[in-house]
Coordinates of C-alpha atoms in Angstrom, one line a residue:
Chain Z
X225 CA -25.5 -10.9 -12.5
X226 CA -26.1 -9.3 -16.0
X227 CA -29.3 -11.1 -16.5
X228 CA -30.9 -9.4 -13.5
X229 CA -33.6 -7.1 -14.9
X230 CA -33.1 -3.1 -15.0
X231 CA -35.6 -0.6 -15.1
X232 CA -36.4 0.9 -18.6
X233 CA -38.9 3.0 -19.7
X234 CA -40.8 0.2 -21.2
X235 CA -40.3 -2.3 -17.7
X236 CA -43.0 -4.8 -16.7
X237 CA -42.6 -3.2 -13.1
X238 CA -43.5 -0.4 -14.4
X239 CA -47.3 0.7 -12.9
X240 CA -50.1 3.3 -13.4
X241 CA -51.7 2.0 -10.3
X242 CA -51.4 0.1 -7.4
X243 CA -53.0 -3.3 -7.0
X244 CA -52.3 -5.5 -4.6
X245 CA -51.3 -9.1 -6.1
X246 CA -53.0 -11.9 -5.2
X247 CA -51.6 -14.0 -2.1
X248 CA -49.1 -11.2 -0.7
X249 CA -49.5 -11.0 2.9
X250 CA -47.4 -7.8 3.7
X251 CA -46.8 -4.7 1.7
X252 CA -43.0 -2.8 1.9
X253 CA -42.8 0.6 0.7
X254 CA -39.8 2.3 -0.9
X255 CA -39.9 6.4 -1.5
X256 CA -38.7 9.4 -2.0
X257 CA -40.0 12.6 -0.8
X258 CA -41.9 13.3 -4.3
X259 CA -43.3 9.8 -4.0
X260 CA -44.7 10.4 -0.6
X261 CA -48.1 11.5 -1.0
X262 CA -48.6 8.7 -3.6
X263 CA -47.0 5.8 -1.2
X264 CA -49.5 7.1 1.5
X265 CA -52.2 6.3 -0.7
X266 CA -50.7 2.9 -1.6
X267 CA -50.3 1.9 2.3
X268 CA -54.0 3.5 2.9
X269 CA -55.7 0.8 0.3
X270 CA -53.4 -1.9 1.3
X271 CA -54.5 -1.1 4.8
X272 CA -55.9 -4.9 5.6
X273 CA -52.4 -6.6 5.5
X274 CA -49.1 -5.4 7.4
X275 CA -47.5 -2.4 5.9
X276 CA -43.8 -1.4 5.9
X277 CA -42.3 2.0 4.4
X278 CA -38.9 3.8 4.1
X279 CA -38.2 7.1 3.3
X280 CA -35.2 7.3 0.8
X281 CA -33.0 10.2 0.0
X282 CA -29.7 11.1 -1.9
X283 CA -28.2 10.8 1.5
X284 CA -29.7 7.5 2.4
X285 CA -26.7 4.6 2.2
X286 CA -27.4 1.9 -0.1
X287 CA -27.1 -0.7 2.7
X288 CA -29.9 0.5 4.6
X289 CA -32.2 0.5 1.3
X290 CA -30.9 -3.5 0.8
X291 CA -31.3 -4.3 4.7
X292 CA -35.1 -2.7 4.2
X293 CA -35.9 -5.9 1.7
X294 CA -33.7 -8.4 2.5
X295 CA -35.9 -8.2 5.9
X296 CA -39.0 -8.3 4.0
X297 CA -40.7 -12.0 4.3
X298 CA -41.7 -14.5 1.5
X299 CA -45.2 -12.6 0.2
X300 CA -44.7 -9.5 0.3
X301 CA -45.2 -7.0 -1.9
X302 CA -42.9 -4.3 -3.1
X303 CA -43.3 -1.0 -4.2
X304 CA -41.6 1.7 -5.3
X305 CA -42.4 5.0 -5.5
X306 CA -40.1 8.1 -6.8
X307 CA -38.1 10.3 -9.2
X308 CA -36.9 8.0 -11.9
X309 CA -32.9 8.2 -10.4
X310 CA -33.8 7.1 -7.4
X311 CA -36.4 4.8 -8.7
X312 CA -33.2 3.2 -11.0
X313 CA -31.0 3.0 -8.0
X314 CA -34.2 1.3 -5.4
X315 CA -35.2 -1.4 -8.3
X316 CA -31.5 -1.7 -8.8
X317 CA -30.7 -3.1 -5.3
X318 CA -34.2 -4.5 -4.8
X319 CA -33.6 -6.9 -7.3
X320 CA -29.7 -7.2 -6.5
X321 CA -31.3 -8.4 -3.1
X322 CA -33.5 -11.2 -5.1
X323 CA -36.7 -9.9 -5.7
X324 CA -38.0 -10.7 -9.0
X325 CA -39.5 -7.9 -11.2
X326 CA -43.0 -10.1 -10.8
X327 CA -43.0 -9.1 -6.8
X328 CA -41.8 -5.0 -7.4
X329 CA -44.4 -2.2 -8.6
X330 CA -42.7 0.6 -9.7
X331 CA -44.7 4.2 -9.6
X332 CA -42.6 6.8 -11.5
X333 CA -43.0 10.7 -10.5
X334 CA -42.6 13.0 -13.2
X335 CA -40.7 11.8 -16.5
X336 CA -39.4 8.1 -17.2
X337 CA -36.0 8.6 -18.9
X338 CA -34.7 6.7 -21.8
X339 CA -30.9 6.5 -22.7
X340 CA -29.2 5.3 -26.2
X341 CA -26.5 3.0 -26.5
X342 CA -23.6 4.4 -28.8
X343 CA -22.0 2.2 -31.0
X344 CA -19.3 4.2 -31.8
X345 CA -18.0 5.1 -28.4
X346 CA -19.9 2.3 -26.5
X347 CA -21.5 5.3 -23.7
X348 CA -25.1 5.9 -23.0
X349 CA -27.0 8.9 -23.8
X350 CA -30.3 10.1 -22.5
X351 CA -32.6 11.1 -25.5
X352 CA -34.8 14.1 -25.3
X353 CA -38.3 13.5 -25.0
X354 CA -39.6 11.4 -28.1
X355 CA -36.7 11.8 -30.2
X356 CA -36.0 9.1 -32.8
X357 CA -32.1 10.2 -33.1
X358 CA -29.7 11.9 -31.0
X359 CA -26.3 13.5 -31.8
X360 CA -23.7 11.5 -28.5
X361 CA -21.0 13.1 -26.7
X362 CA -19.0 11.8 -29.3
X363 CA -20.5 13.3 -32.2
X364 CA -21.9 10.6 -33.9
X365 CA -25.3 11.1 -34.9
X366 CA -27.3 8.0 -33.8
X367 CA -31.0 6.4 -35.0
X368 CA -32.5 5.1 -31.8
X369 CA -33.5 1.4 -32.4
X370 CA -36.2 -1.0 -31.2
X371 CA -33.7 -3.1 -29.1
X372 CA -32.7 -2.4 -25.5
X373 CA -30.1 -4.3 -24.0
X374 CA -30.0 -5.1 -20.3
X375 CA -26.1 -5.4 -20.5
X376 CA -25.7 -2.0 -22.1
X377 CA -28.3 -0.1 -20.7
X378 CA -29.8 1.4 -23.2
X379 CA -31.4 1.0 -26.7
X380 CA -29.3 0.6 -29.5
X381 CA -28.1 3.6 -31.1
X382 CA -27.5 3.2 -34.9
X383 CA -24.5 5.7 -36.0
X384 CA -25.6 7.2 -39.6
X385 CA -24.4 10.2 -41.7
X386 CA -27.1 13.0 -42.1
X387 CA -28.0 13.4 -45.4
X388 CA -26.2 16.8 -45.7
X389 CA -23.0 15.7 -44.7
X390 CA -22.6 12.8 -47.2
X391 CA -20.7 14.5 -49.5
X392 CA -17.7 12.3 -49.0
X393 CA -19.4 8.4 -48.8
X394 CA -17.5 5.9 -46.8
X395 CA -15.0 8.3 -44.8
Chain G
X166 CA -6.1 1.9 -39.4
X167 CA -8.5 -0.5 -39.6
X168 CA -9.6 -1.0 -43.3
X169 CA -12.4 -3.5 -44.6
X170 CA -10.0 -4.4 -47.9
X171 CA -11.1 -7.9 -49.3
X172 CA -7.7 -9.1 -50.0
X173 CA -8.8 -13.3 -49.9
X174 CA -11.7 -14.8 -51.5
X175 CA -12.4 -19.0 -51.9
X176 CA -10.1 -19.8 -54.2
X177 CA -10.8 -24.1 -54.2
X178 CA -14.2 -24.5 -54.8
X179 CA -14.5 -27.6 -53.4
X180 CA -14.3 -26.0 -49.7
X181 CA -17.0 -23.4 -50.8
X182 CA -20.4 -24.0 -49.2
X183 CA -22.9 -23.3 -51.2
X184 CA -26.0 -22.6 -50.1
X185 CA -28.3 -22.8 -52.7
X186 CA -30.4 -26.6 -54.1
X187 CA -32.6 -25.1 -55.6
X188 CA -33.7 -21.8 -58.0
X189 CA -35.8 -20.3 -54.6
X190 CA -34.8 -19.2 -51.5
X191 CA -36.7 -18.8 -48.1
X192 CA -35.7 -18.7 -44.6
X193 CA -36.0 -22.2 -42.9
X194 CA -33.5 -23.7 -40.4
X195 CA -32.4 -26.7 -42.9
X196 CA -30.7 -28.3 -40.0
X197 CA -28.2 -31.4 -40.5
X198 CA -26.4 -33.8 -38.9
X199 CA -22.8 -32.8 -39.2
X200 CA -20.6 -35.5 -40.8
X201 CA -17.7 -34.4 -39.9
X202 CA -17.7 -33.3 -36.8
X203 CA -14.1 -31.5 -36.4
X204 CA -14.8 -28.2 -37.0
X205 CA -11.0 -27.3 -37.9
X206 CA -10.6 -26.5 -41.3
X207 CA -7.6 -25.2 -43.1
X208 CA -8.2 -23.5 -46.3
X209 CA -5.8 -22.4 -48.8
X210 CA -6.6 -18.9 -47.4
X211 CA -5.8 -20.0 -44.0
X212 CA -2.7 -17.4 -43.7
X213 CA -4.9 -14.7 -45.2
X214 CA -7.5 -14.8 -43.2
X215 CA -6.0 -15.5 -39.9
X216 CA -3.9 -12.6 -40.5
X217 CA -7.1 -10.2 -41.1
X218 CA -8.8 -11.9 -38.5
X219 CA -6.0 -10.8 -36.0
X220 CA -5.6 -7.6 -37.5
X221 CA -9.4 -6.9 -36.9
X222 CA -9.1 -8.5 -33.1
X223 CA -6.5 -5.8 -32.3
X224 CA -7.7 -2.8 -33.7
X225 CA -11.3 -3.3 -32.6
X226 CA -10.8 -5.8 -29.5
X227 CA -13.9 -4.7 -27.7
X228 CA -16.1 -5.0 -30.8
X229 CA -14.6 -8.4 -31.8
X230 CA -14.1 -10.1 -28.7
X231 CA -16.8 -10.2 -25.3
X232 CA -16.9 -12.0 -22.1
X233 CA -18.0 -12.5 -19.3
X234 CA -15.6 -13.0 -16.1
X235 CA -17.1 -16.3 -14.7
X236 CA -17.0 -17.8 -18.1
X237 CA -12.8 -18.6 -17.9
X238 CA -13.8 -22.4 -17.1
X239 CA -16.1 -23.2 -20.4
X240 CA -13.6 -20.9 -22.3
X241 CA -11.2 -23.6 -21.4
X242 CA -13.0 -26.5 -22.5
X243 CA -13.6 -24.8 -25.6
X244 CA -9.4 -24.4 -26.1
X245 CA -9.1 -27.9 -25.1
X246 CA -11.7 -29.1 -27.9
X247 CA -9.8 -26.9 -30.3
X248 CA -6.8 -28.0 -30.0
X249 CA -7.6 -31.8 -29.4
X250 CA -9.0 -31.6 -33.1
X251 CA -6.5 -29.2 -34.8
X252 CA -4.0 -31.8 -33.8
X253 CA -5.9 -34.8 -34.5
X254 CA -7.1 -33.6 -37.9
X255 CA -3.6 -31.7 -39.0
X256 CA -1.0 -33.5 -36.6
X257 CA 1.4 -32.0 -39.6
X258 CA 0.3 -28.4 -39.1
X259 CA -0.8 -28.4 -35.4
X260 CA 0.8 -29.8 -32.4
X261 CA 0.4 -30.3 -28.4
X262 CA 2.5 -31.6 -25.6
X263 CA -0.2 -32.4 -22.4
X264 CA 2.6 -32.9 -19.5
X265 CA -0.4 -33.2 -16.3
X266 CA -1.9 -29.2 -17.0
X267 CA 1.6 -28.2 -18.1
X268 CA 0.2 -27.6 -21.9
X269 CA 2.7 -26.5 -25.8
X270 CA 0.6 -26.0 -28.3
X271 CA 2.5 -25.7 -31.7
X272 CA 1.0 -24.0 -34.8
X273 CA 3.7 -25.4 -37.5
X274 CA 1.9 -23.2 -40.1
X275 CA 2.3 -19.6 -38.4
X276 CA 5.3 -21.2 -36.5
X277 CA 4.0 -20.0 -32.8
X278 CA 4.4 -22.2 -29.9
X279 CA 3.0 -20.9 -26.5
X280 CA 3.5 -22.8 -23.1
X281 CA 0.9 -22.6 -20.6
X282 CA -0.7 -24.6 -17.4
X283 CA -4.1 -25.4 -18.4
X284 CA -7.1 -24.2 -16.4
X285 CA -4.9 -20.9 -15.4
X286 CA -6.0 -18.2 -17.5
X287 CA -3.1 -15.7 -16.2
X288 CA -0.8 -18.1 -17.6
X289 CA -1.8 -16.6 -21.3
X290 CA -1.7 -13.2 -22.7
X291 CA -5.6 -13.5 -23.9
X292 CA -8.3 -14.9 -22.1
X293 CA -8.7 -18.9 -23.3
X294 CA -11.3 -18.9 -25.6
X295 CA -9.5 -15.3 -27.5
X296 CA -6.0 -16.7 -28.0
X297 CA -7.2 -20.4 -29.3
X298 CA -9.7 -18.5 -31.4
X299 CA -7.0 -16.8 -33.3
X300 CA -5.4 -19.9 -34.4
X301 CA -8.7 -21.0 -36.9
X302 CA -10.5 -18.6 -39.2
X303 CA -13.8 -19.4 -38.1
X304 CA -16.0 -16.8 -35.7
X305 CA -17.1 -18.7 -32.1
X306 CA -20.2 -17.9 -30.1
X307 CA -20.5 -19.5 -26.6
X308 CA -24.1 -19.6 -25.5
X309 CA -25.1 -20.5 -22.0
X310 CA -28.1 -22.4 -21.5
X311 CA -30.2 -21.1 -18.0
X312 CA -33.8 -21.9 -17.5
X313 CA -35.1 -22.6 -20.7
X314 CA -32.6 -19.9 -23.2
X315 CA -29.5 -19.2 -24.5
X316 CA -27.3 -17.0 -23.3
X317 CA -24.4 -15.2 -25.2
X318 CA -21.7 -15.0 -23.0
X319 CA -18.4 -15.3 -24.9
X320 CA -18.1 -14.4 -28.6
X321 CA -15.4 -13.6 -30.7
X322 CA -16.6 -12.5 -34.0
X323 CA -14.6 -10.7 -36.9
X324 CA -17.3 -11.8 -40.5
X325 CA -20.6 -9.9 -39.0
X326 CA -23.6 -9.9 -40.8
X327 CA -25.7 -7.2 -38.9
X328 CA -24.6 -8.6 -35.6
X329 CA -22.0 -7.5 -33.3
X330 CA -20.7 -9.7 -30.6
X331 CA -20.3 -6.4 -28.3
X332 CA -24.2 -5.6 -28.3
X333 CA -25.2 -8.8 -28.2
X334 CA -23.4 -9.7 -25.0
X335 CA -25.5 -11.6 -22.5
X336 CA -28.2 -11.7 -24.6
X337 CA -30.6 -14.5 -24.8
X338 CA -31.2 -16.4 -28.6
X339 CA -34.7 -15.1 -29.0
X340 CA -33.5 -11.7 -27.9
X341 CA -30.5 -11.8 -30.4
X342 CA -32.9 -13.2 -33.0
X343 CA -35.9 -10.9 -32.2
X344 CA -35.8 -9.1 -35.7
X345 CA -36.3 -12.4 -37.6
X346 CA -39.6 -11.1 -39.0
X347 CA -40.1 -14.1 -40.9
X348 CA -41.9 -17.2 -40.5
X349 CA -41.3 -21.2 -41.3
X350 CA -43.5 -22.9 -44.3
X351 CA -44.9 -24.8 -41.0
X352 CA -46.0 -20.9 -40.1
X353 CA -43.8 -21.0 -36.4
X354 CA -41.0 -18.3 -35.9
X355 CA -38.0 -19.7 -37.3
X356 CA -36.0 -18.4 -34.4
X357 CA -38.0 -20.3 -32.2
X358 CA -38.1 -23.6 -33.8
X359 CA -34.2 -22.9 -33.7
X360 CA -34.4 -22.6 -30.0
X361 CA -36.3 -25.2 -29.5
X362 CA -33.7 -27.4 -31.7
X363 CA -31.0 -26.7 -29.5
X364 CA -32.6 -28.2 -26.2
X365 CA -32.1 -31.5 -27.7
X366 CA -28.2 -31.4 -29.3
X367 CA -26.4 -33.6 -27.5
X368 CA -22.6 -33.7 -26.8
X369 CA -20.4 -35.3 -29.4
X370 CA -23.7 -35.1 -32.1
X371 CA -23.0 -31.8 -33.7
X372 CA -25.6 -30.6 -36.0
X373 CA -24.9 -27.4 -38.9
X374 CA -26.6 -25.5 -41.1
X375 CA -25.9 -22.9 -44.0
X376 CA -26.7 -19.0 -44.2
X377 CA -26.1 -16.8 -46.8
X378 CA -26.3 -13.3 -47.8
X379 CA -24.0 -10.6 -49.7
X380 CA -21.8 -8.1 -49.0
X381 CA -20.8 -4.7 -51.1
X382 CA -17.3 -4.9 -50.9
X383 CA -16.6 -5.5 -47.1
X384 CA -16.3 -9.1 -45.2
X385 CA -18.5 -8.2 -42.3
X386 CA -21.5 -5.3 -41.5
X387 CA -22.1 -5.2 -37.7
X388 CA -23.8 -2.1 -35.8
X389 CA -20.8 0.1 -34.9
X390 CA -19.3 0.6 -38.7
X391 CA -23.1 1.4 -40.2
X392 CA -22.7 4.5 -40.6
X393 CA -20.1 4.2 -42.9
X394 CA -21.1 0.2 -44.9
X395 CA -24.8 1.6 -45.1
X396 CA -23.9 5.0 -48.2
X397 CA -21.2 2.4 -49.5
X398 CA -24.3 0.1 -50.9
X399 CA -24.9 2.8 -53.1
X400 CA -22.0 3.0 -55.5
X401 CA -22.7 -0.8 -56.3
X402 CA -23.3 -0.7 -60.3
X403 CA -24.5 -3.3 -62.7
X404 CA -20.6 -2.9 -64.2
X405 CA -18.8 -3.5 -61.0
X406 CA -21.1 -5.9 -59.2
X407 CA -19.2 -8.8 -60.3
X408 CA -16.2 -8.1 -58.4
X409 CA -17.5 -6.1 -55.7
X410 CA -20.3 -8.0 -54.3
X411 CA -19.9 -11.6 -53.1
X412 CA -22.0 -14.4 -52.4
X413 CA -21.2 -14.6 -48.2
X414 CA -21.8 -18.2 -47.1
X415 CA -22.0 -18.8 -42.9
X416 CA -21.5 -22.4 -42.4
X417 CA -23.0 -22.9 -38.8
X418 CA -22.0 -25.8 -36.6
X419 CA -23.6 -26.2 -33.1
X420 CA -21.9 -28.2 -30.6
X421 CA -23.1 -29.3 -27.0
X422 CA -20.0 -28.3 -24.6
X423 CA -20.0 -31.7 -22.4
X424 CA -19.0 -30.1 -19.1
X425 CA -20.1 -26.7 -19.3
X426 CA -24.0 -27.8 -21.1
X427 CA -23.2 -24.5 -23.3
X428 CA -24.0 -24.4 -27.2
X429 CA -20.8 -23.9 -29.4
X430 CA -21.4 -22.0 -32.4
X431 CA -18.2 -22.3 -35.1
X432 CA -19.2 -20.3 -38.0
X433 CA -17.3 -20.5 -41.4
X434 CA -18.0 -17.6 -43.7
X435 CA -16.6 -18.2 -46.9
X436 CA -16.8 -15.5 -50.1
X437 CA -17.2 -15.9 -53.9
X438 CA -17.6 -12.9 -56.2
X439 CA -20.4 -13.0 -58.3
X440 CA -17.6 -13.2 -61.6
X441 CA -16.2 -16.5 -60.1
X442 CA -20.1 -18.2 -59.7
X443 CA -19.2 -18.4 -63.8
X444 CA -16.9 -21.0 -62.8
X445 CA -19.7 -23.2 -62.0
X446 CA -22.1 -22.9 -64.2
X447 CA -24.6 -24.7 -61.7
X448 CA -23.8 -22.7 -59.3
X449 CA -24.3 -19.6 -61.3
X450 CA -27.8 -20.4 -62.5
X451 CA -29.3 -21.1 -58.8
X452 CA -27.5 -17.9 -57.7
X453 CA -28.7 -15.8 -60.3
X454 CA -32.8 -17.6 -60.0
X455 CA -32.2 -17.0 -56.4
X456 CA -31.5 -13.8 -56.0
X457 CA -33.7 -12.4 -59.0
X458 CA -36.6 -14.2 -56.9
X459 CA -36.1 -12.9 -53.9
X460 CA -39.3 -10.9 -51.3
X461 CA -38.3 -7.4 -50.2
X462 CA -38.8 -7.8 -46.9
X463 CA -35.9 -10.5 -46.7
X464 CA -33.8 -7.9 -49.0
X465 CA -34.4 -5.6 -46.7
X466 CA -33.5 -7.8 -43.7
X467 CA -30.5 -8.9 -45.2
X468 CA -29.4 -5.5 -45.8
X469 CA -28.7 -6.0 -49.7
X470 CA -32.3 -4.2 -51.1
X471 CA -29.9 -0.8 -52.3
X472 CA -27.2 -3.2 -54.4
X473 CA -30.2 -6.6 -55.1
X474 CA -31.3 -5.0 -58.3
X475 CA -27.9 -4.0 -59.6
X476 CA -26.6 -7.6 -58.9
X477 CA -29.2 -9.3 -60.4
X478 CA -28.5 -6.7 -63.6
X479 CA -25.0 -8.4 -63.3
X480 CA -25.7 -11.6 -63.9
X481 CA -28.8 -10.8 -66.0
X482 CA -26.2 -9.5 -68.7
X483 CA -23.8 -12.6 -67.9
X484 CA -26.4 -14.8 -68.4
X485 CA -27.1 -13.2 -72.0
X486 CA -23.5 -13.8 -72.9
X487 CA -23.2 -17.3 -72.1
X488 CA -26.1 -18.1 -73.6
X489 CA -25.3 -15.9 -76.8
X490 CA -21.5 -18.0 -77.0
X491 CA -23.5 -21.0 -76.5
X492 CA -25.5 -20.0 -79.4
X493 CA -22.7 -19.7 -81.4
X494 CA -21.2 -22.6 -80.4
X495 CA -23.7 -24.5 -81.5

C-alpha cells in the first residue's frame, strides 16, 4: 500500500538509542553484521523480557526476513540495526508485514542516505552529503526541497537554470 | 512540442468568477453552498480549451494524469456522475444510451461517440476517470478519505498553480497543503480548518469556493516546468503586463462521492488579462486595490513577487487615464 511508511533520513523510527517501550513483552532483533556489536548491546539491556535476533545478509531471502516478524507476537518490540540498504530493505518488509513505524526502532551504522526526486525525468538521486542541489542523471540541475514524498521516494527536486547558463530565458 | 501559448481567454464575462468583494485580499477558505450543483459547464471556449487540455494530456500524460490501480471502481462513479449531468444539463450537446452496463456516450459538440460496458475499464482506451475527464475543461482531484485525511489518489490536472498531480500522488490534504504558511483571521491554519470542513460534506450538498492568483504568460506553473516559468517572470514589464499577465481564477467545487465516501474536487480556472478588467470598471478597481495591497509573503507564495510590482505599475497608469478621460469628460 503506498501509504505504508518508508524509511527517510528524517523517519520517526529513526533512534540514537535503544529504549524499551512501555508494555512490550518480547524484543525481536533484525541485523546486519556491522550492526552486530550494537544489537548485542540492545538484547543485553533488554535482558528481563524474551529476546529474538536474526542475522541478515545480502544473501538472506526476503521470505525468511518477513517469516522472522510475522512470527513475532502482539508486544513485541522491533529493532533494527544496520547499514542504511539493508536497514531500507528490513523496515521495508517489516512494515509490509504490518508493523507500524510506532513498534520498529531503527539504529543506522554509518551514513543515513537521502535521495531527490527529479521532476524532469521523474528518477531518484542520492545527494551528496549536505547538499542543497544536485545536478540528476538527466542533467537537470535540481534545488532539493523541504517535501518528501512517500510515493516518490525522495524529496522534491526543483529543476532550475544556474545563473550562468541563463543566457537564453525560457528554452 | 508542448508549448504553454495562451491561445483562449474568458471572452463572456458573465461566466468569469471573480474573486474579489472587496479592495483587500487575505487567505481564508470563504466556503459556500454550491447552488448549482452540476458542475458541467460549457463556455464559449469550450473547443479551445478541451483541445489544449487534450493536447497537454498527451504530451505530458504522466504529469497530467495519476492513479492508483485499485481506484478503477470510484473512477467509475465519477464517469457516471459526469455524464448523468452533461446530459441532463446539455441533453443538446451531450448524450447517453444506458442499455443494462452496455453504455454510448455522445459528445454532439466534438462529434465523438464511444461504446463501452460500464464498470469494465478494458473496455476504454483510458482509464474511466481520464477519458470522461477530457470531455469538460475543468481539472479533477479524487481524494480518498482513510482514518481521519484525504488522500490523493486520482488527479488529472492540466491549469497548475504550483501543484502537480504527479508529486502529489497519494498524498494526504495537509501534506499537499503543508506550505500554506498562512493563517485564518480566527488565527487556525487555513489548511486545517479546510480539512476539518470536508469531514462534514455530505453527498448531493456540494460546497465551492474561489482561488485566485496570476500567471506571466502561461495557463498553469506546476514543479516539473520551473525551471523554465520561474526566468520567464522576469521579462514581465509595466508595458506588456496588460496582455501578458492574467487574473487566474480556480473555481473549486467539493463533492462527496456517495458510494466511494471520496471528495470530488472540479476546479474551473478561468483567465482575464489585466487590459480586459477595463471592461468592468468594478472589476478593475478591486483588482488593482487588491493587488497593490497585497503582504510579500503571500506574493511570494503565490509565485507572482518578480511580475506584482510591474502589474500593479500597469494598472497604476490605466488607472491615471481613466480617470484623466473622466476629467475631461466632465
Amino acid at each position: 500500500m503506498y501509504s505504508r511508511p518508508v524509511l527517510f533520513d528524517q523517519s520517526p523510527t529513526l533512534a540514537e538509542n535503544f529504549s524499551l517501550l512501555q508494555g512490550r513483552t518480547k524484543i525481536a532483533v533484525l541485523f546486519d553484521e556491522t550492526g552486530r556489536e550494537q544489537a548485542e548491546g540492545i538484547l543485553e539491556t533488554a535482558n528481563t523480557i524474551p529476546a529474538e535476533s536474526l542475522l541478515v545478509s545480502e544473501d538472506t531471502p526476503d521470505q525468511k526476513v518477513s517469516e522472522f516478524v510475522a512470527s513475532q507476537k502482539m508486544g513485541t518490540q522491533l529493532c533494527i540495526v544496520a547499514q542504511w540498504d539493508t536497514a531500507y530493505r528490513l523496515f521495508s518488509l517489516t512494515v509490509e508485514e504490518g508493523a507500524s513505524e510506532e513498534e520498529i526502532q531503527t539504529f543506522i551504522i554509518g551514513q543515513k542516505k537521502r535521495f531527490v526526486y527529479c521532476m524532469k525525468c521523474f528518477s531518484t538521486n542520492e545527494i551528496a552529503g549536505e547538499a542543497s542541489a544536485v545536478q540528476c542523471q538527466c542533467s537537470a540541475h535540481l534545488e532539493v526541497g523541504p517535501f518528501f514524498s512517500k510515493v516518490r521516494k525522495g524529496y522534491i527536486g526543483y529543476p532550475f537554470i544556474p545563473v550562468e547558463q541563463r543566457q537564453t530565458v525560457g528554452s | 512540442m508542448f508549448t504553454q501559448k495562451l491561445d483562449f481567454k474568458t471572452t463572456d464575462l458573465t461566466t468569469f468568477p471573480f474573486p474579489f468583494t472587496s479592495g483587500n485580499y487575505r487567505y481564508s477558505n470563504d466556503l459556500k453552498k454550491l447552488q448549482n450543483i452540476n458542475c458541467v459547464e460549457i463556455t464559449p471556449e469550450y473547443e479551445l480549451q478541451i483541445k489544449a487540455k487534450r493536447r497537454l494530456l498527451d504530451e505530458q500524460p504522466e504529469v497530467r494524469f495519476q492513479s492508483f490501480p485499485h481506484t478503477h471502481e470510484m473512477q467509475w462513479e465519477v464517469l457516471e456522475m459526469l455524464v448523468d449531468m452533461a446530459v441532463s444539463r446539455y441533453p443538446q450537446h451531450f448524450e447517453v444510451e444506458k442499455d443494462g452496463k452496455n453504455w454510448t456516450f455522445k459528445n454532439n459538440i466534438l462529434a465523438e461517440e464511444e461504446s463501452f460496458v460500464f464498470g469494465d475499464s478494458t473496455t476504454l482506451k483510458l482509464e474511466p476517470f481520464d477519458y470522461i475527464g477530457r470531455h469538460f475543461h475543468n481539472d479533477f482531484v479524487l481524494m480518498v478519505q482513510r482514518d481521519d485525511n484525504y488522500y490523493l489518489e486520482v488527479g488529472q490536472v492540466s491549469y497548475a498553480a504550483l501543484f502537480s498531480a504527479h508529486w502529489n500522488k497519494g498524498m494526504s490534504f495537509n501534506e499537499i497543503h503543508a506550505p500554506v504558511p498562512f493563517v485564518s483571521r480566527k488565527g487556525d491554519q487555513m489548511a486545517e480548518r479546510i480539512r476539518q470542513f470536508l469531514h462534514s460534506i455530505e453527498a448531493g450538498e456540494p460546497w465551492t469556493r474561489i482561488n485566485w492568483n496570476l500567471m506571466a504568460n502561461r495557463w498553469d506553473v506546476n514543479y516539473e516546468t520551473m525551471d523554465v516559468w520561474e526566468p520567464e517572470r522576469s521579462l514581465i514589464t509595466a508595458e506588456n503586463a496588460g496582455e501578458l499577465v492574467r487574473l487566474r481564477v480556480e473555481e473549486q467545487k467539493f463533492y462527496r462521492m456517495p458510494r466511494s465516501n471520496a471528495i470530488l474536487f472540479v476546479l474551473n480556472t478561468q483567465f482575464l488579462p489585466m487590459e480586459d478588467l477595463k471592461l468592468r470598471q468594478e472589476w478593475f478597481d478591486l483588482t488593482y486595490s487588491v493587488l497593490q495591497d497585497i503582504p510579500e509573503p503571500m506574493a511570494e507564495y503565490k509565485g507572482i513577487a518578480p511580475y506584482l510590482p510591474q502589474t500593479v505599475e500597469y494598472l497604476r497608469r490605466e488607472d491615471e487615464k481613466i480617470k484623466a478621460s473622466k476629467e475631461s469628460e466632465a
